[in-house]
PDB file of C-alpha atoms in Angstrom:
ATOM      1  CA  MET A   1      14.290   2.005  16.100  1.00 88.00           C
ATOM      2  CA  ILE A   2      11.423   3.431  14.055  1.00 92.00           C
ATOM      3  CA  LEU A   3      11.976   4.804  10.546  1.00 92.00           C
ATOM      4  CA  ASN A   4       9.802   6.084   7.749  1.00 93.00           C
ATOM      5  CA  ILE A   5      10.083   3.867   4.684  1.00 93.00           C
ATOM      6  CA  VAL A   6      11.683   6.648   2.637  1.00 90.00           C
ATOM      7  CA  GLU A   7      14.466   7.010   5.231  1.00 91.00           C
ATOM      8  CA  PHE A   8      14.807   3.229   5.445  1.00 94.00           C
ATOM      9  CA  MET A   9      15.253   2.861   1.675  1.00 91.00           C
ATOM     10  CA  LYS A  10      18.265   5.187   1.838  1.00 90.00           C
ATOM     11  CA  LYS A  11      19.946   2.899   4.378  1.00 90.00           C
ATOM     12  CA  VAL A  12      19.525  -0.345   2.430  1.00 89.00           C
ATOM     13  CA  GLY A  13      22.852  -1.292   0.898  1.00 85.00           C
ATOM     14  CA  ARG A  14      24.681   1.524   2.672  1.00 89.00           C
ATOM     15  CA  GLU A  15      24.418   0.582   6.338  1.00 85.00           C
ATOM     16  CA  THR A  16      24.352  -2.676   8.266  1.00 85.00           C
ATOM     17  CA  LEU A  17      20.767  -3.504   9.168  1.00 88.00           C
ATOM     18  CA  PRO A  18      19.634  -5.318  12.329  1.00 92.00           C
ATOM     19  CA  PRO A  19      18.466  -8.937  11.970  1.00 92.00           C
ATOM     20  CA  THR A  20      14.742  -8.112  12.298  1.00 94.00           C
ATOM     21  CA  ILE A  21      12.752  -5.670  10.167  1.00 95.00           C
ATOM     22  CA  LEU A  22       9.016  -5.113  10.596  1.00 96.00           C
ATOM     23  CA  PHE A  23       7.108  -3.206   7.889  1.00 96.00           C
ATOM     24  CA  GLY A  24       3.980  -1.743   9.446  1.00 95.00           C
ATOM     25  CA  PRO A  25       1.547   1.154   9.272  1.00 95.00           C
ATOM     26  CA  GLY A  26       2.467   4.712  10.111  1.00 93.00           C
ATOM     27  CA  LYS A  27       0.751   8.030  10.699  1.00 91.00           C
ATOM     28  CA  PRO A  28      -0.466   9.145   7.264  1.00 89.00           C
ATOM     29  CA  PRO A  29      -0.897  12.672   5.915  1.00 87.00           C
ATOM     30  CA  TRP A  30      -4.467  13.983   5.907  1.00 83.00           C
ATOM     31  CA  GLY A  31      -6.729  11.955   3.640  1.00 77.00           C
ATOM     32  CA  LYS A  32      -4.188   9.168   3.104  1.00 85.00           C
ATOM     33  CA  GLU A  33      -3.956   5.560   4.237  1.00 89.00           C
ATOM     34  CA  PRO A  34      -1.596   4.319   7.007  1.00 93.00           C
ATOM     35  CA  PHE A  35      -0.166   1.441   4.940  1.00 94.00           C
ATOM     36  CA  GLU A  36       0.986   1.507   1.303  1.00 94.00           C
ATOM     37  CA  PRO A  37       1.757  -2.028   0.010  1.00 94.00           C
ATOM     38  CA  PHE A  38       3.421  -0.722  -3.163  1.00 94.00           C
ATOM     39  CA  LEU A  39       6.165   1.012  -1.154  1.00 94.00           C
ATOM     40  CA  VAL A  40       6.719  -2.148   0.878  1.00 94.00           C
ATOM     41  CA  GLU A  41       7.182  -4.233  -2.270  1.00 94.00           C
ATOM     42  CA  ARG A  42       9.731  -1.756  -3.663  1.00 93.00           C
ATOM     43  CA  ALA A  43      11.649  -1.905  -0.371  1.00 94.00           C
ATOM     44  CA  LEU A  44      11.566  -5.723  -0.460  1.00 94.00           C
ATOM     45  CA  GLU A  45      12.988  -5.727  -3.981  1.00 93.00           C
ATOM     46  CA  LYS A  46      15.878  -3.581  -2.789  1.00 93.00           C
ATOM     47  CA  LEU A  47      16.500  -5.728   0.293  1.00 92.00           C
ATOM     48  CA  LEU A  48      16.541  -8.959  -1.706  1.00 92.00           C
ATOM     49  CA  ALA A  49      18.855  -7.435  -4.301  1.00 91.00           C
ATOM     50  CA  VAL A  50      21.336  -6.624  -1.523  1.00 90.00           C
ATOM     51  CA  TYR A  51      21.042  -9.742   0.648  1.00 90.00           C
ATOM     52  CA  VAL A  52      20.105 -12.595  -1.690  1.00 87.00           C
ATOM     53  CA  ASP A  53      22.299 -13.799  -4.534  1.00 84.00           C
ATOM     54  CA  PRO A  54      19.916 -14.669  -7.403  1.00 85.00           C
ATOM     55  CA  SER A  55      21.804 -17.920  -8.002  1.00 85.00           C
ATOM     56  CA  LEU A  56      21.238 -18.938  -4.351  1.00 81.00           C
ATOM     57  CA  ARG A  57      17.638 -17.712  -3.999  1.00 83.00           C
ATOM     58  CA  ASP A  58      16.195 -21.195  -3.439  1.00 81.00           C
ATOM     59  CA  LEU A  59      18.788 -21.924  -0.751  1.00 83.00           C
ATOM     60  CA  ALA A  60      18.962 -18.618   1.104  1.00 86.00           C
ATOM     61  CA  TYR A  61      15.460 -17.163   0.883  1.00 90.00           C
ATOM     62  CA  SER A  62      12.109 -18.303   2.292  1.00 89.00           C
ATOM     63  CA  ALA A  63       8.764 -16.539   1.723  1.00 92.00           C
ATOM     64  CA  LEU A  64       6.140 -17.553   4.317  1.00 93.00           C
ATOM     65  CA  TYR A  65       2.596 -16.554   5.265  1.00 95.00           C
ATOM     66  CA  ALA A  66       1.538 -16.190   8.895  1.00 92.00           C
ATOM     67  CA  GLU A  67      -1.798 -17.920   8.249  1.00 93.00           C
ATOM     68  CA  GLU A  68       0.039 -20.985   6.948  1.00 91.00           C
ATOM     69  CA  THR A  69       3.110 -21.083   9.210  1.00 92.00           C
ATOM     70  CA  SER A  70       3.363 -21.130  13.000  1.00 93.00           C
ATOM     71  CA  PRO A  71       5.635 -18.649  14.812  1.00 92.00           C
ATOM     72  CA  GLY A  72       7.729 -21.596  16.013  1.00 92.00           C
ATOM     73  CA  ALA A  73       8.259 -22.801  12.439  1.00 93.00           C
ATOM     74  CA  VAL A  74       9.328 -19.294  11.423  1.00 92.00           C
ATOM     75  CA  ALA A  75      11.851 -19.163  14.261  1.00 92.00           C
ATOM     76  CA  GLU A  76      13.186 -22.612  13.355  1.00 91.00           C
ATOM     77  CA  GLU A  77      13.563 -21.580   9.715  1.00 89.00           C
ATOM     78  CA  ALA A  78      15.386 -18.410  10.745  1.00 89.00           C
ATOM     79  CA  ARG A  79      17.786 -20.302  13.027  1.00 90.00           C
ATOM     80  CA  THR A  80      18.716 -22.787  10.300  1.00 87.00           C
ATOM     81  CA  PRO A  81      22.228 -21.922   9.074  1.00 83.00           C
ATOM     82  CA  PRO A  82      22.341 -20.763   5.445  1.00 79.00           C
ATOM     83  CA  PHE A  83      23.885 -23.010   2.815  1.00 79.00           C
ATOM     84  CA  LEU A  84      26.511 -21.401   0.549  1.00 79.00           C
ATOM     85  CA  ALA A  85      25.396 -17.931   1.646  1.00 76.00           C
ATOM     86  CA  GLU A  86      26.247 -15.488   4.422  1.00 83.00           C
ATOM     87  CA  LYS A  87      22.629 -14.922   5.471  1.00 86.00           C
ATOM     88  CA  ARG A  88      19.307 -16.665   5.296  1.00 90.00           C
ATOM     89  CA  VAL A  89      16.479 -14.217   4.542  1.00 92.00           C
ATOM     90  CA  ILE A  90      13.032 -15.130   5.882  1.00 93.00           C
ATOM     91  CA  LEU A  91      10.014 -13.097   4.779  1.00 95.00           C
ATOM     92  CA  VAL A  92       6.716 -13.447   6.663  1.00 95.00           C
ATOM     93  CA  ARG A  93       3.620 -11.806   5.201  1.00 95.00           C
ATOM     94  CA  ASN A  94       0.480 -10.959   7.221  1.00 94.00           C
ATOM     95  CA  ALA A  95       2.496 -10.929  10.435  1.00 93.00           C
ATOM     96  CA  ASP A  96      -0.290  -8.973  12.112  1.00 93.00           C
ATOM     97  CA  LEU A  97      -1.799 -12.407  12.812  1.00 93.00           C
ATOM     98  CA  PHE A  98       1.207 -13.143  15.035  1.00 92.00           C
ATOM     99  CA  MET A  99       0.906  -9.744  16.684  1.00 89.00           C
ATOM    100  CA  ALA A 100      -2.667 -10.542  17.739  1.00 88.00           C
ATOM    101  CA  MET A 101      -1.457 -13.524  19.791  1.00 88.00           C
ATOM    102  CA  ASN A 102      -1.005 -13.402  23.546  1.00 85.00           C
ATOM    103  CA  SER A 103       2.588 -13.424  24.739  1.00 81.00           C
ATOM    104  CA  ASP A 104       2.325 -15.477  27.928  1.00 84.00           C
ATOM    105  CA  LYS A 105       4.845 -18.262  28.556  1.00 83.00           C
ATOM    106  CA  ARG A 106       2.685 -20.926  26.916  1.00 85.00           C
ATOM    107  CA  SER A 107       1.859 -18.844  23.849  1.00 87.00           C
ATOM    108  CA  PRO A 108       2.931 -20.262  20.449  1.00 90.00           C
ATOM    109  CA  ILE A 109       4.583 -16.930  19.684  1.00 92.00           C
ATOM    110  CA  GLN A 110       7.267 -17.413  22.338  1.00 93.00           C
ATOM    111  CA  PRO A 111       9.858 -19.092  20.020  1.00 92.00           C
ATOM    112  CA  LEU A 112       9.606 -16.145  17.624  1.00 93.00           C
ATOM    113  CA  LEU A 113       9.958 -13.614  20.443  1.00 93.00           C
ATOM    114  CA  GLN A 114      13.020 -15.489  21.723  1.00 93.00           C
ATOM    115  CA  PHE A 115      14.536 -15.393  18.238  1.00 92.00           C
ATOM    116  CA  ILE A 116      14.031 -11.626  17.930  1.00 92.00           C
ATOM    117  CA  GLU A 117      15.538 -11.148  21.389  1.00 92.00           C
ATOM    118  CA  ASP A 118      18.635 -13.224  20.591  1.00 90.00           C
ATOM    119  CA  PRO A 119      19.007 -13.706  16.816  1.00 89.00           C
ATOM    120  CA  PRO A 120      21.994 -15.328  15.089  1.00 88.00           C
ATOM    121  CA  ASP A 121      24.188 -13.281  12.760  1.00 86.00           C
ATOM    122  CA  THR A 122      23.233 -15.527   9.867  1.00 89.00           C
ATOM    123  CA  ALA A 123      19.548 -14.518   9.606  1.00 90.00           C
ATOM    124  CA  LEU A 124      17.526 -11.578   8.368  1.00 92.00           C
ATOM    125  CA  LEU A 125      13.857 -11.792   9.418  1.00 95.00           C
ATOM    126  CA  ILE A 126      11.426  -9.546   7.530  1.00 95.00           C
ATOM    127  CA  LEU A 127       7.874  -9.209   8.859  1.00 96.00           C
ATOM    128  CA  ILE A 128       5.066  -7.474   6.950  1.00 96.00           C
ATOM    129  CA  SER A 129       2.220  -6.326   9.166  1.00 95.00           C
ATOM    130  CA  PRO A 130      -0.457  -4.149   7.485  1.00 94.00           C
ATOM    131  CA  SER A 131      -1.849  -3.377  10.958  1.00 93.00           C
ATOM    132  CA  ALA A 132       0.033  -3.150  14.230  1.00 90.00           C
ATOM    133  CA  ASN A 133      -0.595  -3.059  17.957  1.00 89.00           C
ATOM    134  CA  LYS A 134       2.211  -1.095  19.606  1.00 90.00           C
ATOM    135  CA  VAL A 135       1.560  -2.547  23.048  1.00 90.00           C
ATOM    136  CA  LYS A 136       2.213  -6.124  21.933  1.00 91.00           C
ATOM    137  CA  SER A 137       5.512  -7.834  22.758  1.00 91.00           C
ATOM    138  CA  LEU A 138       6.228  -8.576  19.102  1.00 92.00           C
ATOM    139  CA  TYR A 139       6.073  -4.898  18.183  1.00 93.00           C
ATOM    140  CA  LYS A 140       8.096  -3.788  21.205  1.00 93.00           C
ATOM    141  CA  LEU A 141      10.847  -6.353  20.595  1.00 93.00           C
ATOM    142  CA  CYS A 142      11.088  -5.417  16.915  1.00 93.00           C
ATOM    143  CA  GLU A 143      11.443  -1.771  17.927  1.00 93.00           C
ATOM    144  CA  LYS A 144      14.049  -2.597  20.592  1.00 93.00           C
ATOM    145  CA  ASN A 145      16.209  -5.122  18.712  1.00 93.00           C
ATOM    146  CA  GLY A 146      15.383  -4.340  15.099  1.00 93.00           C
ATOM    147  CA  ILE A 147      13.728  -1.701  12.908  1.00 95.00           C
ATOM    148  CA  ILE A 148      10.075  -0.747  12.631  1.00 96.00           C
ATOM    149  CA  VAL A 149       9.576   0.639   9.124  1.00 96.00           C
ATOM    150  CA  GLU A 150       6.439   2.777   8.975  1.00 95.00           C
ATOM    151  CA  CYS A 151       4.832   2.697   5.515  1.00 95.00           C
ATOM    152  CA  PRO A 152       2.047   5.284   5.159  1.00 95.00           C
ATOM    153  CA  GLN A 153       1.004   6.786   1.856  1.00 93.00           C
ATOM    154  CA  MET A 154       2.899   9.865   0.671  1.00 91.00           C
ATOM    155  CA  ASP A 155       1.630  13.409   1.012  1.00 91.00           C
ATOM    156  CA  ASP A 156       0.431  15.061  -2.210  1.00 91.00           C
ATOM    157  CA  LYS A 157       3.698  16.913  -2.858  1.00 93.00           C
ATOM    158  CA  SER A 158       5.867  13.789  -2.491  1.00 93.00           C
ATOM    159  CA  TYR A 159       3.356  11.719  -4.443  1.00 94.00           C
ATOM    160  CA  ALA A 160       3.395  14.218  -7.326  1.00 94.00           C
ATOM    161  CA  ALA A 161       7.204  14.234  -7.334  1.00 95.00           C
ATOM    162  CA  TRP A 162       7.253  10.425  -7.463  1.00 95.00           C
ATOM    163  CA  ILE A 163       4.793  10.380 -10.373  1.00 95.00           C
ATOM    164  CA  ARG A 164       6.834  12.927 -12.308  1.00 95.00           C
ATOM    165  CA  GLY A 165      10.000  10.922 -11.668  1.00 94.00           C
ATOM    166  CA  GLN A 166       8.397   7.697 -12.899  1.00 94.00           C
ATOM    167  CA  ILE A 167       7.192   9.440 -16.066  1.00 95.00           C
ATOM    168  CA  GLU A 168      10.634  10.914 -16.714  1.00 94.00           C
ATOM    169  CA  LYS A 169      12.203   7.467 -16.332  1.00 92.00           C
ATOM    170  CA  ARG A 170      10.039   6.388 -19.275  1.00 92.00           C
ATOM    171  CA  GLY A 171      11.352   9.241 -21.419  1.00 92.00           C
ATOM    172  CA  ASN A 172       8.282  11.454 -21.113  1.00 93.00           C
ATOM    173  CA  SER A 173       7.305  14.680 -19.397  1.00 94.00           C
ATOM    174  CA  ILE A 174       3.948  15.883 -18.091  1.00 94.00           C
ATOM    175  CA  THR A 175       2.276  19.279 -17.769  1.00 94.00           C
ATOM    176  CA  PRO A 176       1.208  20.471 -14.291  1.00 94.00           C
ATOM    177  CA  HIS A 177      -2.495  20.344 -15.249  1.00 94.00           C
ATOM    178  CA  ALA A 178      -2.137  16.819 -16.630  1.00 93.00           C
ATOM    179  CA  LEU A 179      -0.341  15.734 -13.457  1.00 94.00           C
ATOM    180  CA  ASN A 180      -3.148  17.096 -11.265  1.00 92.00           C
ATOM    181  CA  LEU A 181      -5.743  15.402 -13.460  1.00 90.00           C
ATOM    182  CA  LEU A 182      -3.857  12.108 -13.288  1.00 91.00           C
ATOM    183  CA  MET A 183      -3.852  12.241  -9.489  1.00 89.00           C
ATOM    184  CA  GLU A 184      -7.559  13.080  -9.412  1.00 84.00           C
ATOM    185  CA  ARG A 185      -8.570  10.271 -11.755  1.00 83.00           C
ATOM    186  CA  VAL A 186      -6.291   7.519 -10.477  1.00 85.00           C
ATOM    187  CA  GLY A 187      -6.299   8.246  -6.739  1.00 82.00           C
ATOM    188  CA  THR A 188      -3.766   7.591  -3.995  1.00 85.00           C
ATOM    189  CA  LYS A 189      -3.024   3.888  -4.484  1.00 86.00           C
ATOM    190  CA  MET A 190       0.475   3.651  -5.922  1.00 91.00           C
ATOM    191  CA  SER A 191      -0.123   0.326  -7.660  1.00 89.00           C
ATOM    192  CA  ASP A 192      -3.019   1.907  -9.593  1.00 86.00           C
ATOM    193  CA  MET A 193      -0.856   4.916 -10.388  1.00 91.00           C
ATOM    194  CA  HIS A 194       2.016   2.702 -11.560  1.00 92.00           C
ATOM    195  CA  ASN A 195      -0.330   1.012 -14.040  1.00 89.00           C
ATOM    196  CA  ALA A 196      -1.786   4.354 -15.155  1.00 90.00           C
ATOM    197  CA  ILE A 197       1.687   5.791 -15.793  1.00 92.00           C
ATOM    198  CA  ASN A 198       2.503   2.811 -18.003  1.00 91.00           C
ATOM    199  CA  LEU A 199      -0.767   3.254 -19.912  1.00 90.00           C
ATOM    200  CA  VAL A 200      -0.474   6.967 -20.547  1.00 92.00           C
ATOM    201  CA  SER A 201       3.259   6.787 -21.368  1.00 92.00           C
ATOM    202  CA  ASN A 202       2.635   4.047 -23.928  1.00 91.00           C
ATOM    203  CA  PHE A 203      -0.308   6.034 -25.294  1.00 91.00           C
ATOM    204  CA  VAL A 204       1.719   9.171 -26.056  1.00 89.00           C
ATOM    205  CA  GLY A 205       4.912   7.337 -27.034  1.00 90.00           C
ATOM    206  CA  ALA A 206       8.458   7.836 -25.783  1.00 86.00           C
ATOM    207  CA  GLY A 207       9.857  11.356 -25.773  1.00 88.00           C
ATOM    208  CA  ASN A 208       6.486  13.133 -25.849  1.00 92.00           C
ATOM    209  CA  LYS A 209       4.791  15.395 -23.319  1.00 94.00           C
ATOM    210  CA  ILE A 210       1.674  14.130 -21.558  1.00 93.00           C
ATOM    211  CA  GLU A 211      -1.240  16.568 -21.799  1.00 93.00           C
ATOM    212  CA  GLU A 212      -4.658  16.544 -20.163  1.00 91.00           C
ATOM    213  CA  GLU A 213      -6.342  14.986 -23.217  1.00 91.00           C
ATOM    214  CA  HIS A 214      -3.910  12.071 -23.039  1.00 92.00           C
ATOM    215  CA  VAL A 215      -4.850  11.415 -19.398  1.00 89.00           C
ATOM    216  CA  PHE A 216      -8.562  11.495 -20.265  1.00 88.00           C
ATOM    217  CA  ALA A 217      -8.009   9.096 -23.161  1.00 85.00           C
ATOM    218  CA  ALA A 218      -5.730   6.571 -21.436  1.00 84.00           C
ATOM    219  CA  CYS A 219      -6.717   6.523 -17.751  1.00 80.00           C
ATOM    220  CA  ALA A 220     -10.058   5.570 -16.258  1.00 69.00           C
ATOM    221  CA  ASP A 221     -11.446   7.423 -13.254  1.00 70.00           C
ATOM    222  CA  VAL A 222     -11.203   4.881 -10.428  1.00 65.00           C
ATOM    223  CA  ALA A 223     -13.723   6.878  -8.398  1.00 62.00           C
ATOM    224  CA  GLU A 224     -16.555   6.014 -10.799  1.00 65.00           C
ATOM    225  CA  ALA A 225     -16.938   2.447  -9.488  1.00 67.00           C
ATOM    226  CA  THR A 226     -16.901   3.720  -5.905  1.00 74.00           C
ATOM    227  CA  VAL A 227     -19.590   6.307  -6.704  1.00 74.00           C
ATOM    228  CA  TRP A 228     -21.814   3.574  -8.131  1.00 74.00           C
ATOM    229  CA  ALA A 229     -21.177   1.456  -5.014  1.00 80.00           C
ATOM    230  CA  LEU A 230     -22.111   4.447  -2.848  1.00 80.00           C
ATOM    231  CA  THR A 231     -25.325   4.916  -4.825  1.00 79.00           C
ATOM    232  CA  ASP A 232     -26.208   1.233  -4.430  1.00 80.00           C
ATOM    233  CA  ALA A 233     -25.534   1.398  -0.681  1.00 83.00           C
ATOM    234  CA  ILE A 234     -27.810   4.435  -0.336  1.00 81.00           C
ATOM    235  CA  ALA A 235     -30.523   2.672  -2.347  1.00 78.00           C
ATOM    236  CA  VAL A 236     -30.622  -0.269   0.080  1.00 82.00           C
ATOM    237  CA  SER A 237     -30.045   1.894   3.190  1.00 85.00           C
ATOM    238  CA  ASP A 238     -26.709   0.201   3.971  1.00 86.00           C
ATOM    239  CA  ILE A 239     -25.192   2.939   6.128  1.00 87.00           C
ATOM    240  CA  THR A 240     -21.922   1.082   6.835  1.00 87.00           C
ATOM    241  CA  ALA A 241     -21.197   0.400   3.179  1.00 84.00           C
ATOM    242  CA  ALA A 242     -22.161   3.963   2.236  1.00 83.00           C
ATOM    243  CA  LEU A 243     -19.776   5.451   4.806  1.00 86.00           C
ATOM    244  CA  GLU A 244     -16.961   3.176   3.632  1.00 83.00           C
ATOM    245  CA  CYS A 245     -17.495   4.305   0.036  1.00 80.00           C
ATOM    246  CA  LEU A 246     -17.648   7.938   1.102  1.00 81.00           C
ATOM    247  CA  HIS A 247     -14.390   7.554   3.043  1.00 80.00           C
ATOM    248  CA  GLU A 248     -12.751   6.026  -0.029  1.00 74.00           C
ATOM    249  CA  LEU A 249     -13.933   8.877  -2.265  1.00 76.00           C
ATOM    250  CA  LEU A 250     -12.582  11.457   0.157  1.00 75.00           C
ATOM    251  CA  ALA A 251      -9.285   9.528   0.233  1.00 70.00           C
ATOM    252  CA  LEU A 252      -9.236   9.912  -3.562  1.00 65.00           C
ATOM    253  CA  ASN A 253      -9.309  13.701  -3.006  1.00 65.00           C
ATOM    254  CA  LYS A 254     -12.850  14.030  -4.357  1.00 69.00           C
ATOM    255  CA  ASN A 255     -14.473  17.311  -3.303  1.00 71.00           C
ATOM    256  CA  PRO A 256     -17.704  16.898  -1.264  1.00 78.00           C
ATOM    257  CA  ASP A 257     -19.576  19.179  -3.687  1.00 75.00           C
ATOM    258  CA  GLU A 258     -18.354  17.048  -6.604  1.00 70.00           C
ATOM    259  CA  ILE A 259     -19.549  13.873  -4.849  1.00 74.00           C
ATOM    260  CA  MET A 260     -22.983  15.388  -4.223  1.00 77.00           C
ATOM    261  CA  GLY A 261     -23.209  16.527  -7.841  1.00 74.00           C
ATOM    262  CA  ILE A 262     -22.387  13.062  -9.162  1.00 71.00           C
ATOM    263  CA  LEU A 263     -24.866  11.427  -6.789  1.00 73.00           C
ATOM    264  CA  SER A 264     -27.604  13.845  -7.837  1.00 76.00           C
ATOM    265  CA  TRP A 265     -26.927  13.124 -11.496  1.00 71.00           C
ATOM    266  CA  LEU A 266     -26.965   9.345 -10.951  1.00 70.00           C
ATOM    267  CA  LEU A 267     -30.149   9.400  -8.883  1.00 70.00           C
ATOM    268  CA  GLU A 268     -31.934  11.720 -11.310  1.00 71.00           C
ATOM    269  CA  SER A 269     -30.829   9.586 -14.288  1.00 68.00           C
ATOM    270  CA  THR A 270     -32.094   6.448 -12.542  1.00 67.00           C
ATOM    271  CA  TYR A 271     -35.403   8.128 -11.706  1.00 66.00           C
ATOM    272  CA  ARG A 272     -35.918   9.305 -15.278  1.00 65.00           C
ATOM    273  CA  ALA A 273     -35.022   5.861 -16.647  1.00 63.00           C
ATOM    274  CA  HIS A 274     -37.703   4.095 -14.589  1.00 61.00           C
ATOM    275  CA  PRO A 275     -40.593   2.994 -16.852  1.00 62.00           C
ATOM    276  CA  GLU A 276     -43.219   4.535 -14.548  1.00 64.00           C
ATOM    277  CA  THR A 277     -41.589   7.959 -14.498  1.00 55.00           C
ATOM    278  CA  PRO A 278     -43.717  10.549 -16.367  1.00 57.00           C
ATOM    279  CA  ILE A 279     -42.083  12.173 -19.383  1.00 53.00           C
ATOM    280  CA  LYS A 280     -42.631  15.620 -17.876  1.00 56.00           C
ATOM    281  CA  LEU A 281     -41.832  15.976 -14.215  1.00 51.00           C
ATOM    282  CA  GLY A 282     -44.169  18.065 -12.144  1.00 54.00           C
ATOM    283  CA  LYS A 283     -41.309  19.820 -10.394  1.00 54.00           C
ATOM    284  CA  PRO A 284     -37.502  19.951 -10.571  1.00 54.00           C
ATOM    285  CA  PHE A 285     -35.680  16.901  -9.191  1.00 46.00           C
TER     286      PHE A 285
END
């Protein structure tokens, strides 16, 4: 089964989930990223609240990293009966390292594949894989016997609705122009936006409306650092780095004309600041 993370969140606590859940990338809206870690962390919080008693967390929950733990050790941990709890929850981060492994009979991933194919009722295995290869056995088995939760970034409309909801939870409201400005300055990363919402809400105080001037005062433009990095890459003729920075700026919904204008201003300012630059230029920049 394959679900979008928004659909999956509605099922947590309401429906019985299969014993294996893989959080992976999905097809993003235009200009967005295929994997949003912030959404994954919110889903994990909800899962743990449902399946792990806080008083039994040390006994019934294990958080592992694929670069530090073999697939066989993960399978062994998952097959260990829980103590004083109905289920043992095993979380594995960076599971894309497991997905990159071959799946022949001698492969170290075989014990994990066997677990996913025939899991006990006492385990819930959660895999986080920022990248995924759909032709690999690990992915196919998770789809067949568990749930693949696709976690792309939200489209602009859903993202705006989420921002407004988070602001309202803090007792504030926001004007449409201020909301658009907030999205432009902060970008598409939800962790950055979460921090920005806290900053601007604290700045205006509870119960007040957030205006454009509040966003300018409280929230930095995250694109500025990327623009400087793009300028540096151009200066040293690093085409790869320049293209990466350009891609990031476009992902932040920066207009191409705006990017060119900023670059022109930075380059002209740098040229004028050079000690050998004449006070009066012979021709326009």
